[in-house]
């Protein structure tokens, strides 16, 4: 049985208790809502994009520790990234939490703490919720659900 | 009555291979019986034996094997009819489960009879299976869906329920026991109130059948639905009981083989009930498994088991209340052994994952009762649902695991 500590690592617990960039962004240039109707996780991702570069990222919402930590770690990673780089990060993260493989560990950096999610398939959608919302925001879609 | 000893419960657990022969560590504590129940060896053997010795299609062949299969199938129907004290065996229709039973009534009874002036009354406690089919009926007929409120404790407010009833109410559909919070409803009383305004009553018996004796005549309802897999039987089999006069007057549900009398390309005529509602090859092994589950239950001291379950629920409730910060949801006057709760700072899924790590299987989520979650203003609940093969030790382990969750995530 996988050690629970592999899932609930200190970094994750820290980001759940003290989420970074956890606020509404009034002057966001794009935003999208992510919803997991199965468990009730709900969050809104805000981005301020200038010349295809992410100047600021934040999120609002409530949910399980995994979804909150993932959103917090995500917003930390996005600053200074281009839209293209951000979309690449989305794909890499999805791969990380489903297979445990990190193609370019350097790029994923702190996000690798969420690799343990792959041992808990029921929680993958919790980890990817913020990322689906990010993808939707980058593509200017207002809302995304884990069940669509 | 002599209460059951731990030794007697252990002996009963021996009848359930998945529980008694498990080898994983930590050992499984299966506390999710409202989702599905574990199966006694007798049921597993009955299904196996059918496929080994008696498998043939029913109602069709003229050879001995087919006639044997048909006999067992119809004997199973009789066993089930006796179990719910149905006045006539032909009033028991085999379906896939409670959900299909309700959909059958919605499509073959309600759609033909309701119109824009009519009302369907359900309650805040309902499972999606007893909400969505009626919503569809209302969308298609113009009828109105009315919802009777529930108290904070989780009891139906009977005077409010009565106020919801009027001469426009044509169908009243409600649950016998809530899967989400365990409330056991006063079915007889609610049925009488519904009949007083001339409405037809459907009772969702899915969560009640494993915990209270069923007597559809005493309850007085017009339709009763339940699932085999919640009664220690196989999945994929359920029963719709309906009054003969109502079933006979209803249009068909699914068309196909079995349910016909004669077929030409111009017109088909239909079989009598219950066959009218049983198109295609039925879940024969499922039926036989369900009958076997009922026969197994009859070998046990059922009043003693009910008493034991009530004691286990009380034990778990007291234990949970003594854990700081956990909030109970659903403290109705009468309950089946379901205990739901949440922690204000820890999400239900995180709790579920920690408990899973300790070998405890509980349910975390909306329990197919999103409107009820919204009423209690929670995104999700954790739910313990017990059966007579659960033990005090399993509850102790659950409480320890909950404390671990608080330590880790609180």
XYZ file of N, CA and C in Angstrom, chain B residues 85-328:
732
model
N -44.579 -9.412 0.697
C -45.986 -9.658 0.989
C -46.893 -9.068 -0.090
N -46.483 -9.266 -1.330
C -47.317 -8.840 -2.455
C -48.565 -9.719 -2.505
N -49.739 -9.120 -2.720
C -50.956 -9.936 -2.780
C -50.939 -10.936 -3.938
N -50.308 -10.560 -5.060
C -50.253 -11.472 -6.202
C -48.837 -11.494 -6.782
N -48.387 -12.681 -7.155
C -47.020 -12.815 -7.683
C -46.874 -12.076 -9.024
N -47.968 -11.992 -9.801
C -47.878 -11.338 -11.113
C -47.680 -9.822 -10.994
N -47.761 -9.289 -9.763
C -47.541 -7.868 -9.549
C -46.050 -7.526 -9.404
N -45.196 -8.541 -9.437
C -43.752 -8.316 -9.287
C -43.077 -8.365 -10.639
N -42.586 -7.208 -11.088
C -41.920 -7.100 -12.379
C -40.417 -7.072 -12.140
N -39.678 -7.880 -12.863
C -38.223 -7.843 -12.735
C -37.657 -6.765 -13.639
N -36.790 -5.930 -13.068
C -36.122 -4.861 -13.802
C -34.641 -4.903 -13.406
N -33.877 -3.905 -13.882
C -32.440 -3.892 -13.564
C -32.163 -3.448 -12.149
N -33.004 -2.582 -11.642
C -32.779 -2.032 -10.310
C -33.831 -0.991 -10.004
N -33.672 -0.320 -8.865
C -34.632 0.698 -8.430
C -34.766 1.806 -9.468
N -33.628 2.208 -10.026
C -33.658 3.293 -11.016
C -34.535 2.923 -12.195
N -34.378 1.710 -12.699
C -35.198 1.301 -13.836
C -36.671 1.181 -13.435
N -36.916 0.708 -12.237
C -38.296 0.570 -11.763
C -39.010 1.920 -11.779
N -38.334 2.945 -11.286
C -38.947 4.274 -11.229
C -39.132 4.822 -12.647
N -38.127 4.607 -13.488
C -38.237 5.048 -14.880
C -39.383 4.356 -15.605
N -39.611 3.101 -15.263
C -40.716 2.350 -15.872
C -42.044 3.011 -15.526
N -42.245 3.337 -14.272
C -43.495 3.969 -13.850
C -43.612 5.357 -14.481
N -42.495 6.077 -14.516
C -42.526 7.420 -15.107
C -42.926 7.355 -16.578
N -42.369 6.400 -17.299
C -42.642 6.386 -18.740
C -43.935 5.656 -19.094
N -44.252 4.565 -18.401
C -45.422 3.780 -18.797
C -46.693 4.153 -18.051
N -46.559 4.859 -16.922
C -47.752 5.301 -16.185
C -47.934 6.813 -16.303
N -46.916 7.558 -15.899
C -47.083 9.003 -15.747
C -47.233 9.749 -17.074
N -46.399 9.394 -18.044
C -46.403 10.149 -19.307
C -47.773 10.167 -19.974
N -48.497 9.063 -19.872
C -49.815 8.969 -20.509
C -50.904 9.702 -19.770
N -50.671 9.994 -18.486
C -51.789 10.434 -17.661
C -51.700 11.872 -17.185
N -50.481 12.441 -17.197
C -50.358 13.767 -16.606
C -50.425 14.868 -17.648
N -50.885 16.034 -17.210
C -50.991 17.189 -18.085
C -50.617 18.451 -17.335
N -50.769 19.602 -17.996
C -50.294 20.865 -17.444
C -50.888 21.276 -16.089
N -52.054 20.774 -15.741
C -52.627 21.177 -14.452
C -52.146 20.300 -13.302
N -51.438 19.217 -13.651
C -51.147 18.206 -12.636
C -49.838 18.461 -11.897
N -49.684 17.791 -10.762
C -48.473 17.938 -9.946
C -47.924 16.579 -9.553
N -46.595 16.532 -9.467
C -45.898 15.367 -8.921
C -45.191 15.840 -7.657
N -45.409 15.139 -6.565
C -44.792 15.525 -5.297
C -43.682 14.551 -4.934
N -42.487 15.097 -4.711
C -41.363 14.291 -4.191
C -40.857 14.996 -2.935
N -39.726 14.559 -2.384
C -39.219 15.239 -1.179
C -37.757 15.642 -1.353
N -37.283 16.452 -0.428
C -35.906 16.937 -0.445
C -34.887 15.827 -0.226
N -35.373 14.685 0.300
C -34.455 13.575 0.607
C -34.091 12.723 -0.600
N -34.779 12.938 -1.716
C -34.714 11.942 -2.787
C -33.350 11.795 -3.448
N -33.088 10.576 -3.812
C -31.953 10.182 -4.656
C -32.276 10.651 -6.079
N -31.243 10.926 -6.847
C -31.470 11.403 -8.219
C -32.411 10.490 -9.007
N -32.395 9.193 -8.708
C -33.265 8.246 -9.426
C -34.732 8.541 -9.184
N -35.058 9.203 -8.073
C -36.440 9.544 -7.766
C -36.683 11.040 -7.945
N -35.819 11.683 -8.714
C -35.993 13.092 -9.061
C -36.022 13.222 -10.584
N -34.953 12.756 -11.224
C -34.776 12.993 -12.663
C -35.908 12.424 -13.531
N -36.350 11.173 -13.299
C -37.452 10.686 -14.133
C -38.697 11.566 -14.038
N -38.996 12.088 -12.846
C -40.186 12.921 -12.678
C -39.992 14.298 -13.317
N -38.762 14.795 -13.280
C -38.469 16.061 -13.969
C -38.763 15.929 -15.455
N -38.342 14.791 -16.015
C -38.570 14.550 -17.440
C -40.059 14.475 -17.740
N -40.806 13.804 -16.862
C -42.255 13.726 -17.060
C -42.852 15.125 -17.064
N -42.413 15.947 -16.124
C -42.945 17.315 -16.038
C -42.572 18.125 -17.279
N -41.330 17.967 -17.740
C -40.909 18.689 -18.949
C -41.782 18.321 -20.137
N -42.113 17.036 -20.224
C -42.826 16.561 -21.411
C -44.344 16.721 -21.313
N -44.879 16.790 -20.106
C -46.334 16.878 -19.980
C -46.806 18.254 -19.529
N -45.898 19.081 -19.046
C -46.296 20.380 -18.516
C -46.709 20.333 -17.066
N -46.626 19.148 -16.452
C -46.968 19.031 -15.031
C -45.909 19.737 -14.189
N -46.254 19.955 -12.918
C -45.363 20.720 -12.036
C -44.730 19.789 -11.000
N -43.441 19.970 -10.767
C -42.746 19.176 -9.743
C -42.749 19.957 -8.438
N -43.301 19.360 -7.404
C -43.351 19.997 -6.086
C -42.455 19.188 -5.144
N -41.735 19.890 -4.266
C -40.794 19.194 -3.383
C -41.118 19.480 -1.918
N -41.425 18.426 -1.165
C -41.746 18.580 0.260
C -40.459 18.791 1.047
N -40.477 19.733 1.991
C -39.245 20.072 2.702
C -38.916 19.078 3.816
N -37.665 19.196 4.268
C -37.157 18.319 5.322
C -36.617 19.217 6.439
N -36.667 18.741 7.669
C -36.144 19.526 8.787
C -34.619 19.448 8.795
N -33.974 20.262 9.602
C -32.514 20.209 9.717
C -32.040 18.862 10.230
N -32.892 18.203 11.033
C -32.534 16.866 11.535
C -32.642 15.823 10.431
N -33.387 16.163 9.374
C -33.533 15.220 8.277
C -34.875 14.509 8.242
N -35.820 14.951 9.070
C -37.168 14.382 9.051
C -38.040 15.129 8.047
N -38.932 14.399 7.372
C -39.948 15.049 6.533
C -40.873 15.810 7.479
N -41.143 17.052 7.137
C -42.072 17.859 7.934
C -43.477 17.490 7.468
N -44.158 16.686 8.247
C -45.419 16.116 7.799
C -46.503 17.155 7.536
N -46.540 18.212 8.330
C -47.569 19.223 8.053
C -47.254 19.981 6.760
N -45.957 20.145 6.467
C -45.585 20.773 5.190
C -45.870 19.822 4.034
N -45.598 18.542 4.276
C -45.889 17.509 3.266
C -47.373 17.546 2.919
N -48.205 17.664 3.955
C -49.656 17.691 3.740
C -50.051 18.927 2.935
N -49.394 20.057 3.248
C -49.718 21.310 2.537
C -49.367 21.208 1.055
N -48.372 20.374 0.737
C -47.967 20.220 -0.663
C -48.985 19.406 -1.457
N -49.853 18.687 -0.744
C -50.827 17.809 -1.403
C -52.112 18.567 -1.714
N -52.606 18.400 -2.923
C -53.898 19.003 -3.281
C -54.515 18.170 -4.404
N -55.683 18.597 -4.891
C -56.379 17.762 -5.874
C -55.658 17.723 -7.219
N -54.607 18.564 -7.400
C -53.815 18.491 -8.630
C -52.728 17.410 -8.540
N -52.455 16.958 -7.307
C -51.367 16.000 -7.122
C -51.767 14.641 -7.665
N -51.031 14.166 -8.664
C -51.417 12.898 -9.274
C -50.473 11.773 -8.852
N -49.208 12.127 -8.639
C -48.226 11.124 -8.235
C -47.442 11.656 -7.048
N -47.262 10.795 -6.052
C -46.405 11.128 -4.919
C -45.319 10.054 -4.860
N -44.069 10.481 -4.972
C -42.958 9.527 -4.989
C -41.976 9.916 -3.892
N -41.688 8.989 -3.005
C -40.741 9.319 -1.930
C -39.997 8.075 -1.480
N -38.907 8.316 -0.786
C -38.049 7.225 -0.352
C -38.493 6.665 0.996
N -38.334 5.380 1.178
C -38.622 4.747 2.466
C -37.490 5.131 3.437
N -36.246 5.038 2.942
C -35.091 5.408 3.759
C -34.104 6.180 2.899
N -33.552 7.263 3.456
C -32.638 8.109 2.706
C -31.247 7.488 2.640
N -30.725 7.358 1.428
C -29.372 6.808 1.283
C -28.318 7.791 1.767
N -28.654 9.083 1.728
C -27.649 10.102 2.056
C -27.509 10.314 3.551
N -28.633 10.328 4.276
C -28.562 10.658 5.706
C -29.341 9.694 6.604
N -29.877 8.630 6.023
C -30.423 7.545 6.840
C -31.849 7.685 7.343
N -32.499 8.801 7.069
C -33.864 9.008 7.568
C -34.792 7.880 7.140
N -35.542 7.352 8.099
C -36.557 6.340 7.815
C -37.903 7.069 7.861
N -38.610 7.080 6.728
C -39.841 7.872 6.639
C -41.071 7.118 7.121
N -42.075 7.844 7.627
C -43.342 7.216 8.026
C -44.189 6.929 6.784
N -43.818 5.870 6.084
C -44.384 5.575 4.764
C -45.897 5.402 4.806
N -46.372 4.646 5.797
C -47.810 4.360 5.873
C -48.590 5.669 5.993
N -48.121 6.531 6.870
C -48.801 7.796 7.115
C -48.754 8.699 5.877
N -47.587 8.775 5.246
C -47.442 9.626 4.067
C -48.307 9.092 2.920
N -48.394 7.766 2.826
C -49.212 7.154 1.770
C -50.683 7.471 1.979
N -51.124 7.383 3.217
C -52.530 7.701 3.522
C -52.854 9.141 3.150
N -51.931 10.045 3.471
C -52.157 11.459 3.168
C -52.236 11.671 1.654
N -51.380 10.956 0.922
C -51.381 11.077 -0.539
C -52.660 10.503 -1.130
N -53.095 9.373 -0.619
C -54.320 8.743 -1.112
C -55.535 9.605 -0.838
N -55.485 10.356 0.257
C -56.623 11.216 0.616
C -56.905 12.256 -0.462
N -55.886 12.641 -1.232
C -56.121 13.593 -2.336
C -56.191 12.878 -3.683
N -56.209 11.571 -3.655
C -56.402 10.797 -4.887
C -55.132 10.562 -5.695
N -53.983 10.751 -5.071
C -52.736 10.531 -5.805
C -52.304 9.072 -5.708
N -51.466 8.690 -6.655
C -50.883 7.352 -6.682
C -49.507 7.457 -6.022
N -49.125 6.444 -5.254
C -47.894 6.537 -4.455
C -46.849 5.525 -4.901
N -45.653 6.029 -5.164
C -44.514 5.154 -5.445
C -43.507 5.299 -4.313
N -43.081 4.164 -3.756
C -42.090 4.194 -2.672
C -40.770 3.621 -3.179
N -39.703 4.384 -2.978
C -38.346 3.931 -3.306
C -37.839 3.139 -2.103
N -37.807 1.829 -2.259
C -37.434 0.971 -1.128
C -35.976 0.547 -1.109
N -35.157 1.108 -1.984
C -33.776 0.636 -2.168
C -33.006 0.490 -0.857
N -33.053 1.505 0.003
C -32.240 1.486 1.217
C -32.936 0.830 2.399
N -34.220 0.575 2.250
C -34.982 0.038 3.379
C -34.974 -1.483 3.416
N -34.960 -2.123 2.236
C -35.177 -3.579 2.179
C -34.197 -4.389 3.015
N -32.959 -3.885 3.164
C -31.975 -4.659 3.931
C -32.129 -4.452 5.435
N -32.973 -3.506 5.841
C -32.984 -3.133 7.259
C -34.335 -3.204 7.948
N -35.422 -3.134 7.187
C -36.755 -3.230 7.804
C -37.595 -4.243 7.026
N -38.490 -4.967 7.715
C -39.353 -5.907 6.988
C -40.310 -5.144 6.081
N -40.534 -5.677 4.879
C -41.364 -4.980 3.895
C -42.706 -5.675 3.771
N -43.770 -4.896 3.858
C -45.118 -5.418 3.629
C -45.854 -4.366 2.818
N -45.884 -4.576 1.497
C -46.462 -3.542 0.622
C -47.957 -3.337 0.897
N -48.618 -4.378 1.390
C -50.050 -4.232 1.694
C -50.234 -3.346 2.917
N -49.426 -3.582 3.935
C -49.512 -2.767 5.151
C -49.113 -1.315 4.861
N -48.106 -1.140 4.010
C -47.667 0.215 3.670
C -48.755 0.955 2.900
N -49.482 0.209 2.063
C -50.593 0.812 1.335
C -50.206 1.484 0.038
N -48.900 1.448 -0.329
C -48.483 2.167 -1.527
C -48.956 1.459 -2.797
N -48.808 2.127 -3.938
C -49.278 1.588 -5.214
C -48.139 0.991 -6.032
N -46.930 1.513 -5.831
C -45.733 0.987 -6.477
C -44.627 0.927 -5.432
N -43.799 -0.114 -5.511
C -42.670 -0.244 -4.600
C -41.467 -0.730 -5.406
N -40.340 -0.032 -5.275
C -39.167 -0.360 -6.085
C -37.986 -0.706 -5.198
N -37.224 -1.730 -5.564
C -35.978 -1.993 -4.842
C -34.973 -2.728 -5.720
N -33.723 -2.758 -5.246
C -32.618 -3.349 -5.997
C -32.095 -4.585 -5.283
N -31.752 -5.602 -6.068
C -31.218 -6.829 -5.484
C -29.867 -6.646 -4.824
N -29.028 -5.806 -5.436
C -27.649 -5.742 -4.941
C -27.541 -5.019 -3.607
N -28.610 -4.335 -3.188
C -28.593 -3.710 -1.870
C -29.166 -4.655 -0.809
N -29.556 -5.839 -1.271
C -30.151 -6.836 -0.377
C -29.324 -8.113 -0.402
N -27.986 -7.947 -0.533
C -27.074 -9.089 -0.509
C -27.247 -10.006 -1.715
N -27.897 -9.478 -2.772
C -28.076 -10.218 -4.013
C -27.199 -9.628 -5.104
N -27.289 -10.171 -6.312
C -26.434 -9.697 -7.405
C -26.831 -8.314 -7.910
N -25.912 -7.688 -8.648
C -26.245 -6.432 -9.324
C -27.037 -6.761 -10.585
N -27.677 -5.774 -11.130
C -28.385 -5.939 -12.395
C -29.766 -6.537 -12.263
N -30.268 -6.657 -11.032
C -31.620 -7.187 -10.836
C -32.339 -6.330 -9.805
N -33.589 -6.016 -10.107
C -34.390 -5.237 -9.178
C -35.840 -5.603 -9.377
N -36.681 -5.045 -8.547
C -38.100 -5.380 -8.613
C -38.944 -4.121 -8.583
N -39.930 -4.083 -9.486
C -40.998 -3.101 -9.361
C -42.244 -3.883 -8.957
N -42.743 -3.619 -7.766
C -44.050 -4.150 -7.414
C -45.075 -3.081 -7.731
N -46.186 -3.467 -8.347
C -47.267 -2.512 -8.612
C -48.617 -3.202 -8.501
N -49.633 -2.461 -8.104
C -50.984 -3.035 -8.021
C -51.393 -3.560 -9.390
N -51.949 -4.762 -9.401
C -52.326 -5.426 -10.652
C -53.162 -4.511 -11.544
N -54.166 -3.858 -10.979
C -55.055 -3.010 -11.787
C -54.269 -1.888 -12.465
N -53.303 -1.302 -11.744
C -52.504 -0.220 -12.322
C -51.599 -0.747 -13.433
N -50.905 -1.841 -13.141
C -49.979 -2.406 -14.127
C -50.719 -2.819 -15.398
N -51.906 -3.400 -15.212
C -52.674 -3.864 -16.376
C -53.099 -2.699 -17.254
N -53.420 -1.547 -16.628
C -53.894 -0.396 -17.385
C -52.749 0.376 -18.048
N -51.506 0.118 -17.619
C -50.377 0.887 -18.144
C -49.997 0.483 -19.550
N -49.444 1.464 -20.319
C -48.888 1.122 -21.621
C -47.574 0.385 -21.382
N -47.007 -0.143 -22.455
C -45.783 -0.921 -22.294
C -44.588 -0.022 -22.002
N -43.506 -0.641 -21.532
C -42.270 0.088 -21.237
C -41.300 -0.130 -22.396
N -40.727 -1.341 -22.484
C -39.869 -1.662 -23.621
C -40.573 -2.713 -24.461
N -40.392 -2.599 -25.788
C -40.994 -3.577 -26.683
C -39.957 -4.586 -27.115
N -40.410 -5.792 -27.394
C -39.477 -6.801 -27.876
C -40.056 -8.183 -27.699
N -39.176 -9.146 -27.564
C -39.628 -10.522 -27.370
C -40.136 -10.715 -25.954
N -40.788 -11.810 -25.687
C -41.330 -12.142 -24.357
C -42.584 -11.359 -24.020
N -42.542 -10.039 -24.184
C -43.639 -9.212 -23.692
C -44.815 -9.149 -24.693
N -44.686 -9.841 -25.792
C -45.753 -9.821 -26.786
C -46.654 -11.055 -26.649
N -47.830 -10.881 -27.255
C -48.757 -12.010 -27.351
C -48.710 -12.498 -28.797
N -48.987 -11.565 -29.743
C -48.833 -11.861 -31.172
C -48.185 -10.656 -31.848
N -47.465 -10.923 -32.945
C -46.823 -9.828 -33.686
C -47.094 -9.980 -35.177
N -47.629 -8.932 -35.800
C -47.629 -8.816 -37.254
C -47.040 -7.440 -37.541
N -46.712 -7.196 -38.820
C -46.165 -5.868 -39.110
C -47.202 -4.772 -38.958
N -48.466 -5.182 -38.979
C -49.523 -4.174 -38.805
C -49.707 -3.822 -37.343
N -49.617 -4.807 -36.491
C -49.967 -4.576 -35.091
C -49.415 -5.695 -34.211
N -49.085 -5.332 -32.990
C -48.696 -6.343 -32.005
C -49.622 -6.276 -30.798
N -49.856 -7.414 -30.201
C -50.610 -7.416 -28.935
C -49.674 -7.896 -27.840
N -50.015 -7.573 -26.620
C -49.052 -7.744 -25.537
C -49.441 -8.821 -24.542
N -48.420 -9.325 -23.872
C -48.594 -10.375 -22.869
C -49.246 -9.790 -21.618
N -49.797 -10.676 -20.769
C -50.330 -10.157 -19.500
C -49.181 -9.768 -18.559
N -49.541 -9.098 -17.458
C -48.503 -8.740 -16.482
C -48.030 -10.005 -15.762
N -46.818 -10.069 -15.312
C -45.761 -9.058 -15.372
C -44.977 -9.079 -16.678
N -45.188 -10.148 -17.477
C -44.377 -10.345 -18.685
C -44.455 -9.162 -19.642
N -45.580 -8.466 -19.621
C -45.770 -7.267 -20.458
C -44.628 -6.281 -20.293
N -44.036 -6.250 -19.083
C -42.970 -5.294 -18.805
C -41.581 -5.918 -18.811
N -41.474 -7.144 -19.294
C -40.183 -7.829 -19.257
C -39.755 -8.213 -20.663
N -39.366 -7.227 -21.436
C -38.952 -7.461 -22.815
C -37.558 -8.079 -22.834
N -37.337 -8.982 -23.767
C -36.017 -9.569 -23.942
C -35.696 -10.631 -22.906
N -34.520 -11.183 -23.018
C -34.093 -12.197 -22.064
C -33.799 -11.520 -20.733
N -34.419 -12.000 -19.657
C -34.199 -11.330 -18.371
C -32.843 -11.706 -17.769
N -32.526 -11.040 -16.647
C -31.316 -11.367 -15.886
C -31.655 -12.592 -15.029
N -31.665 -13.740 -15.687
C -32.136 -14.972 -15.041
C -31.276 -15.310 -13.816
N -29.963 -15.299 -14.005
C -29.091 -15.655 -12.872
C -29.231 -14.637 -11.748
N -29.478 -13.389 -12.103
C -29.670 -12.346 -11.094
C -30.901 -12.610 -10.248
N -31.961 -13.042 -10.917
C -33.209 -13.350 -10.222
C -33.000 -14.504 -9.239
N -32.323 -15.521 -9.728
C -32.062 -16.684 -8.886
C -31.158 -16.299 -7.715
N -30.174 -15.439 -7.982
C -29.301 -14.946 -6.911
C -30.076 -14.164 -5.877
N -30.999 -13.329 -6.325
C -31.787 -12.514 -5.396
C -32.664 -13.402 -4.515
N -33.304 -14.387 -5.128
C -34.136 -15.304 -4.339
C -33.283 -16.036 -3.311
N -32.080 -16.393 -3.720
C -31.162 -17.078 -2.811
C -30.774 -16.166 -1.640
N -30.594 -14.870 -1.908
C -30.267 -13.911 -0.845
C -31.404 -13.851 0.172
N -32.623 -13.818 -0.339
C -33.794 -13.766 0.549
C -33.874 -15.035 1.384
N -33.642 -16.168 0.760
C -33.695 -17.436 1.518
C -32.579 -17.473 2.573
N -31.413 -16.920 2.224
C -30.314 -16.860 3.200
C -30.729 -16.008 4.404
N -31.309 -14.839 4.128
C -31.727 -13.952 5.214
C -32.734 -14.624 6.131
N -33.563 -15.472 5.540
C -34.591 -16.150 6.339
C -34.000 -17.193 7.287
N -32.733 -17.569 7.052
C -32.095 -18.506 7.993
C -31.556 -17.776 9.215
N -31.521 -16.450 9.151
C -30.970 -15.654 10.250
C -32.087 -15.127 11.144
N -31.718 -14.775 12.357
C -32.672 -14.206 13.296
C -32.800 -12.716 12.962
N -33.728 -12.384 12.077
C -33.785 -11.025 11.544
C -34.099 -9.947 12.587
N -35.010 -10.179 13.511
C -35.200 -9.157 14.557
C -33.915 -8.897 15.359
N -33.173 -9.964 15.632
C -31.917 -9.796 16.384
C -30.919 -8.989 15.562
N -30.895 -9.214 14.254
C -29.981 -8.473 13.375
C -30.344 -6.994 13.329
N -31.645 -6.708 13.297
C -32.092 -5.310 13.275
C -31.665 -4.612 14.563
N -31.809 -5.343 15.656
C -31.431 -4.803 16.963
C -29.934 -4.534 16.995
N -29.170 -5.470 16.449
C -27.705 -5.333 16.397
C -27.308 -4.116 15.559
N -27.954 -3.935 14.415
C -27.641 -2.809 13.543
C -27.952 -1.485 14.242
N -29.065 -1.436 14.964
C -29.436 -0.224 15.688
C -28.383 0.089 16.747
N -27.905 -0.966 17.398
C -26.878 -0.796 18.429
C -25.579 -0.285 17.810
N -25.233 -0.831 16.658
C -24.006 -0.439 15.950
C -24.093 1.020 15.514
N -25.267 1.425 15.035
C -25.470 2.812 14.617
C -25.314 3.751 15.806
N -25.907 3.371 16.936
C -25.812 4.194 18.142
C -24.354 4.309 18.596
N -23.660 3.189 18.523
C -22.244 3.153 18.908
C -21.419 4.088 18.029
N -21.634 3.988 16.732
C -20.892 4.823 15.782
C -21.252 6.295 15.955
N -22.516 6.568 16.188
C -22.973 7.953 16.346
C -22.324 8.592 17.570
N -22.338 7.866 18.684
C -21.716 8.374 19.910
C -20.227 8.605 19.686
N -19.577 7.644 19.044
C -18.133 7.752 18.810
C -17.811 8.963 17.944
N -18.586 9.185 16.902
C -18.334 10.311 16.005
C -18.569 11.642 16.716
N -19.615 11.684 17.530
C -19.932 12.917 18.246
C -18.804 13.288 19.222
N -18.078 12.267 19.693
C -17.018 12.549 20.654
C -15.747 13.052 19.965
N -15.707 12.932 18.625
C -14.560 13.478 17.889
C -14.821 14.957 17.647
N -13.883 15.784 18.046
C -14.127 17.222 17.917
C -14.221 17.625 16.454
N -15.022 18.610 16.187
C -15.125 19.291 14.896
C -15.946 18.565 13.849
N -16.076 17.261 13.921
C -16.911 16.578 12.923
C -18.367 16.914 13.173
N -19.084 17.228 12.112
C -20.498 17.573 12.246
C -21.332 16.480 11.604
N -22.286 15.971 12.381
C -23.206 14.962 11.875
C -24.269 15.628 11.010
